[in-house]
């Protein structure tokens, strides 16, 4: 069974350019859809936050307005979050996480990661351990790649420089009316830091796979990204089993193991 770490923001506000504090959290769909798909496939998921603080869904993400006017979908997301309340209220402490215990990490978005995960030393530690290891998977959605800014390479450069990825676009941020007061824009900053950034049409599913790095542009990308993660985990498991094969044969024949 594959084991995946899910890092969620524990931020409840997002500091704005004018000094105001906008309520935030994780985006419900970006947690619920991948969590449901991965769980159903038998992946063992561990939720962690900075300090083990409760992870809260951005209330806006549970509204019909933020779900294309679809009240039924919004209700479905709320029900999923509510059904996992215990896990979200008492997540693991990110500080206690050993990356070696996991086959990869998934970082959903919402604006919360721009507040806390973008500057978190333990996010940096996890990413620095997993991304260079091609047998591991690093995945993130929407504003989740803000967490990537925390991670430096051993030579002092940015760990994700030159990697192909996507994230919430500046155009999408403008369309929701939040770009003007945002302290910084994610697409602009990713490009400036040296990421090989690309995007699809606003609000449509768009996923970029670059080796062991999987990123989705927006909430609509969660299902496609989760399927890409499953494929990557399966390929990793196949590789591991292939490496074990000859040795397993020796052991079964009675030779020393």
Coordinates of C-alpha atoms in Angstrom, one line a residue:
X1 CA 0.0 0.0 0.0
X2 CA 1.3 3.5 -0.9
X3 CA 1.5 6.1 1.8
X4 CA 0.9 9.7 0.9
X5 CA 1.4 12.8 3.1
X6 CA -1.3 15.5 2.7
X7 CA -0.1 18.9 3.9
X8 CA -2.8 21.4 4.6
X9 CA -2.6 25.0 5.5
X10 CA -3.7 25.9 9.0
X11 CA -4.0 29.6 8.2
X12 CA -7.4 31.1 8.8
X13 CA -6.6 34.6 7.4
X14 CA -4.6 35.9 4.4
X15 CA -2.8 39.2 5.0
X16 CA -3.7 41.7 2.2
X17 CA -1.7 44.5 0.6
X18 CA -3.8 47.1 2.5
X19 CA -3.1 45.4 5.9
X20 CA -6.6 43.8 6.2
X21 CA -7.0 40.1 7.0
X22 CA -9.1 38.1 4.6
X23 CA -10.7 34.9 5.9
X24 CA -9.2 31.8 4.3
X25 CA -8.2 28.2 4.8
X26 CA -7.9 25.2 2.4
X27 CA -10.1 25.0 -0.6
X28 CA -12.6 22.3 0.0
X29 CA -12.8 20.7 -3.4
X30 CA -9.0 20.5 -3.7
X31 CA -9.0 18.4 -0.5
X32 CA -12.2 16.4 -1.0
X33 CA -11.8 15.3 -4.6
X34 CA -8.2 14.0 -4.4
X35 CA -8.7 12.6 -0.9
X36 CA -11.8 10.6 -2.1
X37 CA -10.1 9.3 -5.2
X38 CA -6.8 8.3 -3.5
X39 CA -8.6 6.8 -0.5
X40 CA -10.8 4.7 -2.7
X41 CA -7.7 3.4 -4.5
X42 CA -6.3 2.2 -1.2
X43 CA -3.7 4.9 -0.7
X44 CA -2.9 5.4 3.0
X45 CA -3.3 9.2 3.6
X46 CA -1.8 11.2 6.6
X47 CA -3.0 14.8 7.0
X48 CA -0.4 17.2 8.6
X49 CA -0.4 20.9 9.3
X50 CA 2.1 23.3 10.8
X51 CA 2.0 22.8 14.6
X52 CA -0.8 20.1 14.2
X53 CA -3.2 23.0 14.2
X54 CA -6.8 22.3 12.9
X55 CA -7.2 22.6 9.1
X56 CA -10.3 24.6 8.2
X57 CA -12.0 24.9 4.8
X58 CA -12.4 28.4 3.4
X59 CA -16.0 29.0 3.9
X60 CA -16.2 30.6 0.5
X61 CA -15.2 27.2 -1.0
X62 CA -18.3 25.7 0.5
X63 CA -20.7 28.1 -1.2
X64 CA -22.7 27.7 -4.4
X65 CA -21.1 30.9 -5.7
X66 CA -17.6 29.4 -5.7
X67 CA -18.9 26.1 -7.2
X68 CA -20.3 27.5 -10.5
X69 CA -23.6 28.1 -8.9
X70 CA -24.0 24.4 -8.2
X71 CA -25.5 24.1 -4.7
X72 CA -25.6 20.3 -4.8
X73 CA -21.8 20.2 -5.4
X74 CA -21.2 22.7 -2.7
X75 CA -23.3 20.6 -0.3
X76 CA -21.3 17.6 -1.3
X77 CA -18.0 19.3 -0.5
X78 CA -19.4 20.5 2.8
X79 CA -20.6 17.0 3.7
X80 CA -17.2 15.5 2.8
X81 CA -15.3 18.0 4.9
X82 CA -17.7 17.4 7.8
X83 CA -17.3 13.6 7.5
X84 CA -13.6 14.1 8.0
X85 CA -13.8 16.6 10.8
X86 CA -11.9 14.5 13.3
X87 CA -8.9 14.1 10.9
X88 CA -9.0 17.9 10.1
X89 CA -9.3 18.9 13.7
X90 CA -6.4 16.8 14.9
X91 CA -3.9 16.4 12.1
X92 CA -0.3 15.3 12.5
X93 CA 2.3 17.9 13.4
X94 CA 4.2 18.7 10.3
X95 CA 7.3 19.2 12.5
X96 CA 7.1 15.5 13.5
X97 CA 6.8 14.1 10.0
X98 CA 9.6 11.9 8.6
X99 CA 9.5 12.2 4.8
X100 CA 11.1 8.8 4.5
X101 CA 7.9 7.2 5.8
X102 CA 6.0 8.3 2.7
X103 CA 5.9 7.6 -1.0
X104 CA 5.0 11.2 -1.7
X105 CA 3.2 14.4 -0.7
X106 CA 0.1 16.2 -1.9
X107 CA -0.4 19.9 -1.1
X108 CA -3.9 21.3 -1.8
X109 CA -4.5 25.0 -2.2
X110 CA -6.8 27.7 -1.1
X111 CA -5.2 31.0 -0.3
X112 CA -4.0 29.7 3.1
X113 CA -0.7 28.3 1.7
X114 CA 0.3 31.8 0.6
X115 CA 0.1 32.8 4.2
X116 CA 1.8 29.9 6.1
X117 CA 3.2 27.2 3.8
X118 CA 5.2 29.5 1.6
X119 CA 7.5 30.3 4.5
X120 CA 7.4 27.1 6.5
X121 CA 10.7 25.4 7.3
X122 CA 9.1 21.9 7.6
X123 CA 7.4 22.1 4.3
X124 CA 10.9 23.0 2.9
X125 CA 12.3 19.9 4.7
X126 CA 9.7 17.6 3.3
X127 CA 10.0 18.9 -0.3
X128 CA 13.8 18.9 -0.2
X129 CA 13.7 15.2 0.8
X130 CA 11.1 14.1 -1.7
X131 CA 11.5 16.1 -4.9
X132 CA 15.1 15.0 -5.7
X133 CA 14.2 11.4 -5.1
X134 CA 12.6 10.2 -8.4
X135 CA 11.0 7.2 -6.6
X136 CA 8.8 9.7 -4.7
X137 CA 5.9 11.9 -5.9
X138 CA 5.3 15.6 -5.2
X139 CA 1.9 16.9 -6.1
X140 CA 0.1 20.2 -5.5
X141 CA -3.0 22.1 -6.6
X142 CA -4.0 25.6 -7.4
X143 CA -2.4 27.9 -4.7
X144 CA -0.7 24.9 -3.1
X145 CA 2.5 25.5 -5.1
X146 CA 3.0 28.7 -3.0
X147 CA 4.6 26.1 -0.6
X148 CA 7.3 25.5 -3.1
X149 CA 8.9 28.9 -2.3
X150 CA 10.0 27.6 1.0
X151 CA 12.3 25.0 -0.5
X152 CA 15.9 25.6 -1.4
X153 CA 18.4 23.3 -3.1
X154 CA 21.7 22.4 -1.4
X155 CA 23.5 24.9 -3.6
X156 CA 21.3 27.7 -2.3
X157 CA 19.1 27.9 -5.4
X158 CA 15.4 27.4 -5.5
X159 CA 14.5 23.7 -5.6
X160 CA 11.9 24.1 -8.3
X161 CA 13.9 26.3 -10.7
X162 CA 13.5 25.0 -14.2
X163 CA 10.7 22.5 -13.3
X164 CA 7.6 22.4 -15.5
X165 CA 4.5 23.2 -13.4
X166 CA 1.2 25.0 -13.2
X167 CA -0.8 26.8 -10.6
X168 CA -3.7 29.3 -10.2
X169 CA -3.2 31.9 -12.9
X170 CA -3.0 35.7 -12.4
X171 CA -5.9 36.0 -14.8
X172 CA -8.0 33.7 -12.6
X173 CA -7.0 35.7 -9.5
X174 CA -8.1 38.8 -11.3
X175 CA -11.4 37.3 -12.3
X176 CA -12.3 36.5 -8.7
X177 CA -11.5 40.1 -7.7
X178 CA -8.6 39.3 -5.4
X179 CA -5.5 40.2 -7.5
X180 CA -5.5 44.0 -6.7
X181 CA -5.2 43.5 -3.0
X182 CA -3.0 40.4 -3.0
X183 CA 0.4 40.9 -1.5
X184 CA 1.9 38.9 -4.4
X185 CA 0.5 36.9 -7.3
X186 CA 1.4 33.2 -7.6
X187 CA 1.9 32.9 -11.3
X188 CA 4.0 36.0 -11.5
X189 CA 6.2 34.9 -8.6
X190 CA 6.6 31.3 -9.9
X191 CA 7.7 32.6 -13.3
X192 CA 10.1 35.2 -11.6
X193 CA 11.6 32.5 -9.5
X194 CA 12.5 30.4 -12.6
X195 CA 9.7 27.8 -12.9
X196 CA 8.8 26.6 -16.4
X197 CA 5.2 27.7 -15.9
X198 CA 2.3 27.0 -18.2
X199 CA -1.5 27.1 -17.9
X200 CA -4.6 26.2 -19.7
X201 CA -7.9 28.1 -20.1
X202 CA -9.2 29.7 -17.0
X203 CA -11.2 27.4 -14.7
X204 CA -10.7 24.3 -16.8
X205 CA -8.8 21.2 -15.7
X206 CA -5.1 21.5 -16.5
X207 CA -2.4 19.3 -15.1
X208 CA 1.3 19.3 -15.7
X209 CA 3.4 16.2 -15.0
X210 CA 7.2 16.7 -15.0
X211 CA 8.8 13.5 -13.8
X212 CA 7.8 13.0 -10.2
X213 CA 6.3 16.5 -10.0
X214 CA 2.5 16.8 -10.6
X215 CA 0.7 20.1 -10.4
X216 CA -2.9 21.2 -11.1
X217 CA -4.0 24.7 -12.1
X218 CA -7.2 25.2 -10.2
X219 CA -9.9 23.4 -8.2
X220 CA -11.3 21.8 -11.4
X221 CA -7.9 20.0 -11.8
X222 CA -8.2 17.9 -8.6
X223 CA -9.6 14.8 -10.1
X224 CA -7.2 14.7 -13.0
X225 CA -4.2 15.4 -10.7
X226 CA -5.3 12.6 -8.3
X227 CA -5.4 10.2 -11.2
X228 CA -1.9 11.3 -12.2
X229 CA -0.7 10.7 -8.7
X230 CA -2.2 7.2 -8.7
X231 CA -0.4 6.4 -11.9
X232 CA 2.9 7.7 -10.6
X233 CA 2.5 5.8 -7.4
X234 CA 1.7 2.6 -9.3
X235 CA 4.8 3.1 -11.5
X236 CA 6.9 3.6 -8.5
X237 CA 5.5 0.5 -6.8
X238 CA 6.2 -1.5 -10.0
X239 CA 9.8 -0.3 -10.1
X240 CA 10.3 -1.2 -6.5
X241 CA 8.8 -4.7 -7.0
X242 CA 11.0 -5.1 -10.1
X243 CA 14.1 -4.3 -8.0
X244 CA 13.0 -6.8 -5.3
X245 CA 12.3 -9.5 -7.8
X246 CA 15.8 -11.1 -8.2
X247 CA 16.5 -10.8 -4.5
X248 CA 13.1 -12.3 -3.6
X249 CA 13.9 -15.3 -5.8
X250 CA 17.2 -15.8 -4.0
X251 CA 15.6 -15.6 -0.6
X252 CA 12.9 -18.2 -1.6
X253 CA 15.6 -20.6 -2.8
X254 CA 17.1 -20.6 0.7
X255 CA 20.1 -18.4 0.0
X256 CA 21.2 -15.7 2.5
X257 CA 19.1 -12.6 2.5

